[in-house]
PDB file of N, CA and C in Angstrom:
ATOM      1  N   MET A   6      93.617   0.697  37.997  1.00 50.00           N
ATOM      2  CA  MET A   6      93.611   2.122  37.755  1.00 50.00           C
ATOM      3  C   MET A   6      92.228   2.721  38.061  1.00 50.00           C
ATOM      4  N   THR A   7      91.166   2.029  37.668  1.00 54.00           N
ATOM      5  CA  THR A   7      89.813   2.512  37.920  1.00 54.00           C
ATOM      6  C   THR A   7      89.516   2.589  39.406  1.00 54.00           C
ATOM      7  N   VAL A   8      89.992   1.618  40.167  1.00 56.00           N
ATOM      8  CA  VAL A   8      89.771   1.606  41.610  1.00 56.00           C
ATOM      9  C   VAL A   8      90.399   2.837  42.251  1.00 56.00           C
ATOM     10  N   ASN A   9      91.594   3.189  41.837  1.00 63.00           N
ATOM     11  CA  ASN A   9      92.258   4.377  42.370  1.00 63.00           C
ATOM     12  C   ASN A   9      91.454   5.639  42.096  1.00 63.00           C
ATOM     13  N   PHE A  10      90.880   5.728  40.909  1.00 60.00           N
ATOM     14  CA  PHE A  10      90.054   6.887  40.561  1.00 60.00           C
ATOM     15  C   PHE A  10      88.876   6.996  41.518  1.00 60.00           C
ATOM     16  N   TRP A  11      88.188   5.893  41.765  1.00 60.00           N
ATOM     17  CA  TRP A  11      87.018   5.913  42.655  1.00 60.00           C
ATOM     18  C   TRP A  11      87.404   6.258  44.093  1.00 60.00           C
ATOM     19  N   ILE A  12      88.528   5.755  44.540  1.00 65.00           N
ATOM     20  CA  ILE A  12      88.994   6.086  45.889  1.00 65.00           C
ATOM     21  C   ILE A  12      89.270   7.577  45.995  1.00 65.00           C
ATOM     22  N   LEU A  13      89.935   8.151  45.001  1.00 61.00           N
ATOM     23  CA  LEU A  13      90.204   9.590  45.001  1.00 61.00           C
ATOM     24  C   LEU A  13      88.899  10.386  44.970  1.00 61.00           C
ATOM     25  N   LEU A  14      87.957   9.942  44.166  1.00 59.00           N
ATOM     26  CA  LEU A  14      86.674  10.627  44.060  1.00 59.00           C
ATOM     27  C   LEU A  14      85.912  10.578  45.385  1.00 59.00           C
ATOM     28  N   LEU A  15      85.880   9.426  46.006  1.00 64.00           N
ATOM     29  CA  LEU A  15      85.147   9.274  47.263  1.00 64.00           C
ATOM     30  C   LEU A  15      85.803  10.034  48.416  1.00 64.00           C
ATOM     31  N   GLU A  16      87.103  10.189  48.374  1.00 67.00           N
ATOM     32  CA  GLU A  16      87.811  10.876  49.441  1.00 67.00           C
ATOM     33  C   GLU A  16      87.888  12.391  49.235  1.00 67.00           C
ATOM     34  N   ALA A  17      87.523  12.872  48.067  1.00 63.00           N
ATOM     35  CA  ALA A  17      87.602  14.304  47.779  1.00 63.00           C
ATOM     36  C   ALA A  17      86.590  15.068  48.628  1.00 63.00           C
ATOM     37  N   GLU A  18      87.030  16.153  49.234  1.00 59.00           N
ATOM     38  CA  GLU A  18      86.162  16.943  50.100  1.00 59.00           C
ATOM     39  C   GLU A  18      85.250  17.870  49.320  1.00 59.00           C
ATOM     40  N   ASP A  19      85.610  18.224  48.081  1.00 55.00           N
ATOM     41  CA  ASP A  19      84.820  19.176  47.329  1.00 55.00           C
ATOM     42  C   ASP A  19      83.749  18.523  46.459  1.00 55.00           C
ATOM     43  N   VAL A  20      83.571  17.222  46.569  1.00 54.00           N
ATOM     44  CA  VAL A  20      82.525  16.538  45.829  1.00 54.00           C
ATOM     45  C   VAL A  20      81.221  16.732  46.584  1.00 54.00           C
ATOM     46  N   THR A  21      80.215  17.229  45.882  1.00 54.00           N
ATOM     47  CA  THR A  21      78.928  17.486  46.518  1.00 54.00           C
ATOM     48  C   THR A  21      77.861  16.587  45.928  1.00 54.00           C
ATOM     49  N   THR A  22      76.695  16.623  46.558  1.00 51.00           N
ATOM     50  CA  THR A  22      75.576  15.857  46.038  1.00 51.00           C
ATOM     51  C   THR A  22      75.014  16.545  44.813  1.00 51.00           C
ATOM     52  N   SER A  23      74.231  15.826  44.082  1.00 51.00           N
ATOM     53  CA  SER A  23      73.607  16.358  42.880  1.00 51.00           C
ATOM     54  C   SER A  23      72.771  17.585  43.203  1.00 51.00           C
ATOM     55  N   LYS A  24      72.763  18.534  42.274  1.00 48.00           N
ATOM     56  CA  LYS A  24      71.962  19.746  42.457  1.00 48.00           C
ATOM     57  C   LYS A  24      70.471  19.402  42.458  1.00 48.00           C
ATOM     58  N   LEU A  25      70.100  18.414  41.672  1.00 47.00           N
ATOM     59  CA  LEU A  25      68.691  18.050  41.557  1.00 47.00           C
ATOM     60  C   LEU A  25      68.403  16.753  42.295  1.00 47.00           C
ATOM     61  N   LEU A  26      67.198  16.620  42.733  1.00 45.00           N
ATOM     62  CA  LEU A  26      66.780  15.387  43.378  1.00 45.00           C
ATOM     63  C   LEU A  26      66.337  14.402  42.313  1.00 45.00           C
ATOM     64  N   SER A  27      66.308  13.133  42.664  1.00 45.00           N
ATOM     65  CA  SER A  27      65.904  12.125  41.694  1.00 45.00           C
ATOM     66  C   SER A  27      64.393  12.121  41.493  1.00 45.00           C
ATOM     67  N   THR A  28      63.654  12.743  42.367  1.00 62.00           N
ATOM     68  CA  THR A  28      62.208  12.812  42.212  1.00 62.00           C
ATOM     69  C   THR A  28      61.791  14.217  41.822  1.00 62.00           C
ATOM     70  N   SER A  29      60.655  14.313  41.192  1.00 84.00           N
ATOM     71  CA  SER A  29      60.124  15.614  40.811  1.00 84.00           C
ATOM     72  C   SER A  29      58.758  15.781  41.452  1.00 84.00           C
ATOM     73  N   LEU A  30      58.298  17.003  41.484  1.00 93.00           N
ATOM     74  CA  LEU A  30      57.027  17.309  42.122  1.00 93.00           C
ATOM     75  C   LEU A  30      55.987  17.716  41.094  1.00 93.00           C
ATOM     76  N   LYS A  31      54.730  17.480  41.435  1.00 94.00           N
ATOM     77  CA  LYS A  31      53.614  18.018  40.673  1.00 94.00           C
ATOM     78  C   LYS A  31      53.315  19.394  41.264  1.00 94.00           C
ATOM     79  N   ALA A  32      52.557  20.197  40.532  1.00 96.00           N
ATOM     80  CA  ALA A  32      52.236  21.547  40.994  1.00 96.00           C
ATOM     81  C   ALA A  32      51.528  21.531  42.347  1.00 96.00           C
ATOM     82  N   SER A  33      50.655  20.565  42.571  1.00 95.00           N
ATOM     83  CA  SER A  33      49.901  20.506  43.831  1.00 95.00           C
ATOM     84  C   SER A  33      50.781  20.195  45.036  1.00 95.00           C
ATOM     85  N   GLN A  34      52.004  19.721  44.804  1.00 94.00           N
ATOM     86  CA  GLN A  34      52.932  19.411  45.888  1.00 94.00           C
ATOM     87  C   GLN A  34      53.844  20.590  46.247  1.00 94.00           C
ATOM     88  N   LEU A  35      53.797  21.640  45.450  1.00 95.00           N
ATOM     89  CA  LEU A  35      54.657  22.805  45.698  1.00 95.00           C
ATOM     90  C   LEU A  35      54.176  23.592  46.902  1.00 95.00           C
ATOM     91  N   LYS A  36      55.109  24.292  47.520  1.00 94.00           N
ATOM     92  CA  LYS A  36      54.825  25.183  48.650  1.00 94.00           C
ATOM     93  C   LYS A  36      55.410  26.555  48.328  1.00 94.00           C
ATOM     94  N   PRO A  37      54.753  27.628  48.782  1.00 96.00           N
ATOM     95  CA  PRO A  37      55.310  28.965  48.574  1.00 96.00           C
ATOM     96  C   PRO A  37      56.722  29.050  49.159  1.00 96.00           C
ATOM     97  N   GLY A  38      57.605  29.697  48.423  1.00 94.00           N
ATOM     98  CA  GLY A  38      58.989  29.843  48.867  1.00 94.00           C
ATOM     99  C   GLY A  38      59.935  28.826  48.253  1.00 94.00           C
ATOM    100  N   MET A  39      59.414  27.723  47.694  1.00 92.00           N
ATOM    101  CA  MET A  39      60.284  26.762  47.015  1.00 92.00           C
ATOM    102  C   MET A  39      60.891  27.427  45.788  1.00 92.00           C
ATOM    103  N   VAL A  40      62.101  26.975  45.420  1.00 93.00           N
ATOM    104  CA  VAL A  40      62.831  27.573  44.305  1.00 93.00           C
ATOM    105  C   VAL A  40      62.977  26.545  43.186  1.00 93.00           C
ATOM    106  N   LEU A  41      62.632  26.967  41.969  1.00 94.00           N
ATOM    107  CA  LEU A  41      62.710  26.104  40.797  1.00 94.00           C
ATOM    108  C   LEU A  41      64.172  25.859  40.425  1.00 94.00           C
ATOM    109  N   ALA A  42      64.555  24.592  40.305  1.00 92.00           N
ATOM    110  CA  ALA A  42      65.942  24.230  40.037  1.00 92.00           C
ATOM    111  C   ALA A  42      66.273  24.165  38.551  1.00 92.00           C
ATOM    112  N   GLN A  43      65.265  24.011  37.699  1.00 92.00           N
ATOM    113  CA  GLN A  43      65.467  23.929  36.252  1.00 92.00           C
ATOM    114  C   GLN A  43      64.363  24.709  35.566  1.00 92.00           C
ATOM    115  N   ASN A  44      64.657  25.253  34.382  1.00 95.00           N
ATOM    116  CA  ASN A  44      63.609  25.899  33.597  1.00 95.00           C
ATOM    117  C   ASN A  44      62.438  24.940  33.429  1.00 95.00           C
ATOM    118  N   LEU A  45      61.223  25.490  33.443  1.00 95.00           N
ATOM    119  CA  LEU A  45      60.019  24.682  33.255  1.00 95.00           C
ATOM    120  C   LEU A  45      59.407  25.047  31.911  1.00 95.00           C
ATOM    121  N   TYR A  46      59.228  24.043  31.056  1.00 94.00           N
ATOM    122  CA  TYR A  46      58.709  24.233  29.703  1.00 94.00           C
ATOM    123  C   TYR A  46      57.364  23.540  29.536  1.00 94.00           C
ATOM    124  N   ASN A  47      56.554  24.043  28.585  1.00 90.00           N
ATOM    125  CA  ASN A  47      55.311  23.351  28.258  1.00 90.00           C
ATOM    126  C   ASN A  47      55.599  22.282  27.206  1.00 90.00           C
ATOM    127  N   ASP A  48      54.550  21.625  26.719  1.00 89.00           N
ATOM    128  CA  ASP A  48      54.719  20.537  25.751  1.00 89.00           C
ATOM    129  C   ASP A  48      55.298  21.012  24.421  1.00 89.00           C
ATOM    130  N   SER A  49      55.154  22.301  24.124  1.00 91.00           N
ATOM    131  CA  SER A  49      55.695  22.873  22.886  1.00 91.00           C
ATOM    132  C   SER A  49      57.097  23.447  23.086  1.00 91.00           C
ATOM    133  N   HIS A  50      57.683  23.152  24.229  1.00 93.00           N
ATOM    134  CA  HIS A  50      59.045  23.597  24.575  1.00 93.00           C
ATOM    135  C   HIS A  50      59.150  25.118  24.703  1.00 93.00           C
ATOM    136  N   ILE A  51      58.060  25.737  25.140  1.00 94.00           N
ATOM    137  CA  ILE A  51      58.043  27.171  25.417  1.00 94.00           C
ATOM    138  C   ILE A  51      58.264  27.349  26.914  1.00 94.00           C
ATOM    139  N   LEU A  52      59.167  28.258  27.276  1.00 96.00           N
ATOM    140  CA  LEU A  52      59.501  28.489  28.678  1.00 96.00           C
ATOM    141  C   LEU A  52      58.285  29.016  29.432  1.00 96.00           C
ATOM    142  N   ILE A  53      57.946  28.336  30.524  1.00 95.00           N
ATOM    143  CA  ILE A  53      56.853  28.779  31.399  1.00 95.00           C
ATOM    144  C   ILE A  53      57.426  29.555  32.574  1.00 95.00           C
ATOM    145  N   LEU A  54      58.418  28.960  33.243  1.00 96.00           N
ATOM    146  CA  LEU A  54      59.073  29.618  34.381  1.00 96.00           C
ATOM    147  C   LEU A  54      60.577  29.378  34.299  1.00 96.00           C
ATOM    148  N   PRO A  55      61.379  30.405  34.622  1.00 97.00           N
ATOM    149  CA  PRO A  55      62.832  30.235  34.555  1.00 97.00           C
ATOM    150  C   PRO A  55      63.410  29.609  35.823  1.00 97.00           C
ATOM    151  N   GLU A  56      64.546  28.982  35.669  1.00 94.00           N
ATOM    152  CA  GLU A  56      65.303  28.465  36.817  1.00 94.00           C
ATOM    153  C   GLU A  56      65.489  29.584  37.827  1.00 94.00           C
ATOM    154  N   GLY A  57      65.317  29.275  39.101  1.00 94.00           N
ATOM    155  CA  GLY A  57      65.477  30.270  40.157  1.00 94.00           C
ATOM    156  C   GLY A  57      64.177  30.938  40.568  1.00 94.00           C
ATOM    157  N   HIS A  58      63.085  30.651  39.846  1.00 96.00           N
ATOM    158  CA  HIS A  58      61.792  31.240  40.203  1.00 96.00           C
ATOM    159  C   HIS A  58      61.406  30.809  41.620  1.00 96.00           C
ATOM    160  N   VAL A  59      60.948  31.748  42.424  1.00 96.00           N
ATOM    161  CA  VAL A  59      60.477  31.452  43.775  1.00 96.00           C
ATOM    162  C   VAL A  59      58.957  31.356  43.697  1.00 96.00           C
ATOM    163  N   PHE A  60      58.433  30.185  44.056  1.00 96.00           N
ATOM    164  CA  PHE A  60      56.996  29.952  43.929  1.00 96.00           C
ATOM    165  C   PHE A  60      56.196  30.729  44.963  1.00 96.00           C
ATOM    166  N   SER A  61      55.086  31.262  44.496  1.00 97.00           N
ATOM    167  CA  SER A  61      54.116  31.938  45.357  1.00 97.00           C
ATOM    168  C   SER A  61      52.804  31.177  45.238  1.00 97.00           C
ATOM    169  N   ASP A  62      51.840  31.510  46.082  1.00 97.00           N
ATOM    170  CA  ASP A  62      50.524  30.876  45.977  1.00 97.00           C
ATOM    171  C   ASP A  62      49.945  31.061  44.576  1.00 97.00           C
ATOM    172  N   ALA A  63      50.115  32.260  44.018  1.00 97.00           N
ATOM    173  CA  ALA A  63      49.553  32.564  42.700  1.00 97.00           C
ATOM    174  C   ALA A  63      50.164  31.693  41.602  1.00 97.00           C
ATOM    175  N   THR A  64      51.500  31.563  41.567  1.00 97.00           N
ATOM    176  CA  THR A  64      52.111  30.752  40.512  1.00 97.00           C
ATOM    177  C   THR A  64      51.795  29.270  40.699  1.00 97.00           C
ATOM    178  N   ILE A  65      51.689  28.827  41.927  1.00 97.00           N
ATOM    179  CA  ILE A  65      51.333  27.419  42.183  1.00 97.00           C
ATOM    180  C   ILE A  65      49.925  27.141  41.669  1.00 97.00           C
ATOM    181  N   GLN A  66      48.978  28.027  41.974  1.00 97.00           N
ATOM    182  CA  GLN A  66      47.597  27.828  41.520  1.00 97.00           C
ATOM    183  C   GLN A  66      47.490  27.851  40.000  1.00 97.00           C
ATOM    184  N   LYS A  67      48.249  28.720  39.345  1.00 96.00           N
ATOM    185  CA  LYS A  67      48.252  28.762  37.874  1.00 96.00           C
ATOM    186  C   LYS A  67      48.784  27.460  37.296  1.00 96.00           C
ATOM    187  N   LEU A  68      49.849  26.913  37.900  1.00 96.00           N
ATOM    188  CA  LEU A  68      50.399  25.638  37.415  1.00 96.00           C
ATOM    189  C   LEU A  68      49.431  24.484  37.656  1.00 96.00           C
ATOM    190  N   VAL A  69      48.767  24.480  38.809  1.00 97.00           N
ATOM    191  CA  VAL A  69      47.771  23.438  39.105  1.00 97.00           C
ATOM    192  C   VAL A  69      46.673  23.487  38.043  1.00 97.00           C
ATOM    193  N   HIS A  70      46.192  24.678  37.743  1.00 96.00           N
ATOM    194  CA  HIS A  70      45.144  24.850  36.733  1.00 96.00           C
ATOM    195  C   HIS A  70      45.633  24.396  35.355  1.00 96.00           C
ATOM    196  N   PHE A  71      46.877  24.748  35.014  1.00 93.00           N
ATOM    197  CA  PHE A  71      47.455  24.353  33.733  1.00 93.00           C
ATOM    198  C   PHE A  71      47.583  22.834  33.640  1.00 93.00           C
ATOM    199  N   GLU A  72      47.992  22.180  34.732  1.00 94.00           N
ATOM    200  CA  GLU A  72      48.077  20.711  34.751  1.00 94.00           C
ATOM    201  C   GLU A  72      46.705  20.087  34.529  1.00 94.00           C
ATOM    202  N   GLU A  73      45.684  20.643  35.159  1.00 95.00           N
ATOM    203  CA  GLU A  73      44.321  20.124  34.991  1.00 95.00           C
ATOM    204  C   GLU A  73      43.858  20.266  33.546  1.00 95.00           C
ATOM    205  N   GLU A  74      44.162  21.401  32.918  1.00 93.00           N
ATOM    206  CA  GLU A  74      43.762  21.633  31.534  1.00 93.00           C
ATOM    207  C   GLU A  74      44.467  20.691  30.556  1.00 93.00           C
ATOM    208  N   ARG A  75      45.736  20.442  30.778  1.00 90.00           N
ATOM    209  CA  ARG A  75      46.487  19.596  29.841  1.00 90.00           C
ATOM    210  C   ARG A  75      46.340  18.113  30.147  1.00 90.00           C
ATOM    211  N   GLY A  76      45.805  17.777  31.316  1.00 92.00           N
ATOM    212  CA  GLY A  76      45.541  16.380  31.646  1.00 92.00           C
ATOM    213  C   GLY A  76      46.741  15.582  32.113  1.00 92.00           C
ATOM    214  N   LYS A  77      47.842  16.241  32.404  1.00 91.00           N
ATOM    215  CA  LYS A  77      49.010  15.544  32.962  1.00 91.00           C
ATOM    216  C   LYS A  77      49.838  16.518  33.775  1.00 91.00           C
ATOM    217  N   ALA A  78      50.603  15.951  34.702  1.00 91.00           N
ATOM    218  CA  ALA A  78      51.391  16.758  35.633  1.00 91.00           C
ATOM    219  C   ALA A  78      52.722  17.168  35.019  1.00 91.00           C
ATOM    220  N   PHE A  79      53.215  18.307  35.464  1.00 91.00           N
ATOM    221  CA  PHE A  79      54.572  18.721  35.128  1.00 91.00           C
ATOM    222  C   PHE A  79      55.553  17.885  35.943  1.00 91.00           C
ATOM    223  N   SER A  80      56.797  17.904  35.520  1.00 90.00           N
ATOM    224  CA  SER A  80      57.889  17.312  36.284  1.00 90.00           C
ATOM    225  C   SER A  80      58.726  18.492  36.776  1.00 90.00           C
ATOM    226  N   ILE A  81      58.434  18.950  37.999  1.00 94.00           N
ATOM    227  CA  ILE A  81      59.010  20.183  38.519  1.00 94.00           C
ATOM    228  C   ILE A  81      60.162  19.855  39.467  1.00 94.00           C
ATOM    229  N   GLN A  82      61.352  20.318  39.133  1.00 93.00           N
ATOM    230  CA  GLN A  82      62.538  20.092  39.947  1.00 93.00           C
ATOM    231  C   GLN A  82      62.734  21.290  40.874  1.00 93.00           C
ATOM    232  N   ILE A  83      62.863  21.011  42.165  1.00 92.00           N
ATOM    233  CA  ILE A  83      63.014  22.038  43.190  1.00 92.00           C
ATOM    234  C   ILE A  83      64.405  21.951  43.792  1.00 92.00           C
ATOM    235  N   GLU A  84      64.960  23.117  44.148  1.00 89.00           N
ATOM    236  CA  GLU A  84      66.261  23.136  44.825  1.00 89.00           C
ATOM    237  C   GLU A  84      66.173  22.271  46.081  1.00 89.00           C
ATOM    238  N   PRO A  85      67.147  21.388  46.321  1.00 83.00           N
ATOM    239  CA  PRO A  85      67.088  20.455  47.455  1.00 83.00           C
ATOM    240  C   PRO A  85      66.892  21.109  48.813  1.00 83.00           C
ATOM    241  N   GLU A  86      67.510  22.253  49.082  1.00 70.00           N
ATOM    242  CA  GLU A  86      67.384  22.882  50.398  1.00 70.00           C
ATOM    243  C   GLU A  86      65.935  23.236  50.691  1.00 70.00           C
ATOM    244  N   GLU A  87      65.234  23.787  49.698  1.00 51.00           N
ATOM    245  CA  GLU A  87      63.843  24.179  49.891  1.00 51.00           C
ATOM    246  C   GLU A  87      62.952  22.949  50.099  1.00 51.00           C
ATOM    247  N   LEU A  88      63.226  21.891  49.360  1.00 52.00           N
ATOM    248  CA  LEU A  88      62.429  20.679  49.475  1.00 52.00           C
ATOM    249  C   LEU A  88      62.629  20.029  50.841  1.00 52.00           C
ATOM    250  N   SER A  89      63.864  19.872  51.258  1.00 45.00           N
ATOM    251  CA  SER A  89      64.117  19.201  52.532  1.00 45.00           C
ATOM    252  C   SER A  89      63.621  20.019  53.709  1.00 45.00           C
ATOM    253  N   ALA A  90      63.706  21.340  53.623  1.00 52.00           N
ATOM    254  CA  ALA A  90      63.216  22.192  54.707  1.00 52.00           C
ATOM    255  C   ALA A  90      61.700  22.075  54.845  1.00 52.00           C
ATOM    256  N   THR A  91      61.004  21.986  53.720  1.00 53.00           N
ATOM    257  CA  THR A  91      59.547  21.887  53.762  1.00 53.00           C
ATOM    258  C   THR A  91      59.096  20.516  54.246  1.00 53.00           C
ATOM    259  N   ILE A  92      59.788  19.468  53.842  1.00 48.00           N
ATOM    260  CA  ILE A  92      59.421  18.107  54.235  1.00 48.00           C
ATOM    261  C   ILE A  92      59.619  17.926  55.733  1.00 48.00           C
ATOM    262  N   SER A  93      60.650  18.532  56.308  1.00 45.00           N
ATOM    263  CA  SER A  93      60.940  18.321  57.717  1.00 45.00           C
ATOM    264  C   SER A  93      60.007  19.108  58.636  1.00 45.00           C
ATOM    265  N   GLU A  94      59.229  20.037  58.089  1.00 49.00           N
ATOM    266  CA  GLU A  94      58.315  20.829  58.930  1.00 49.00           C
ATOM    267  C   GLU A  94      57.070  20.049  59.287  1.00 49.00           C
TER     268      GLU A  94
END
């Protein structure tokens, strides 16, 4: 029965890849125009940037500075299309 389920799942045309990538980026790896895939919170669980935020030079520099101040990098999830387009350039 389990095998049949997997065959149906693998053959389904509407099954897509995960919205998020398995890797995350640090602020210094961001590029202007990338889109945030998940809300970004600080260590106190306060929202810093909402899902869907489009990064600009200014927001990237602020995050880089914030990472330097806190002594550790954020785990920033980017929409796959923006990430793959930037990597291929």
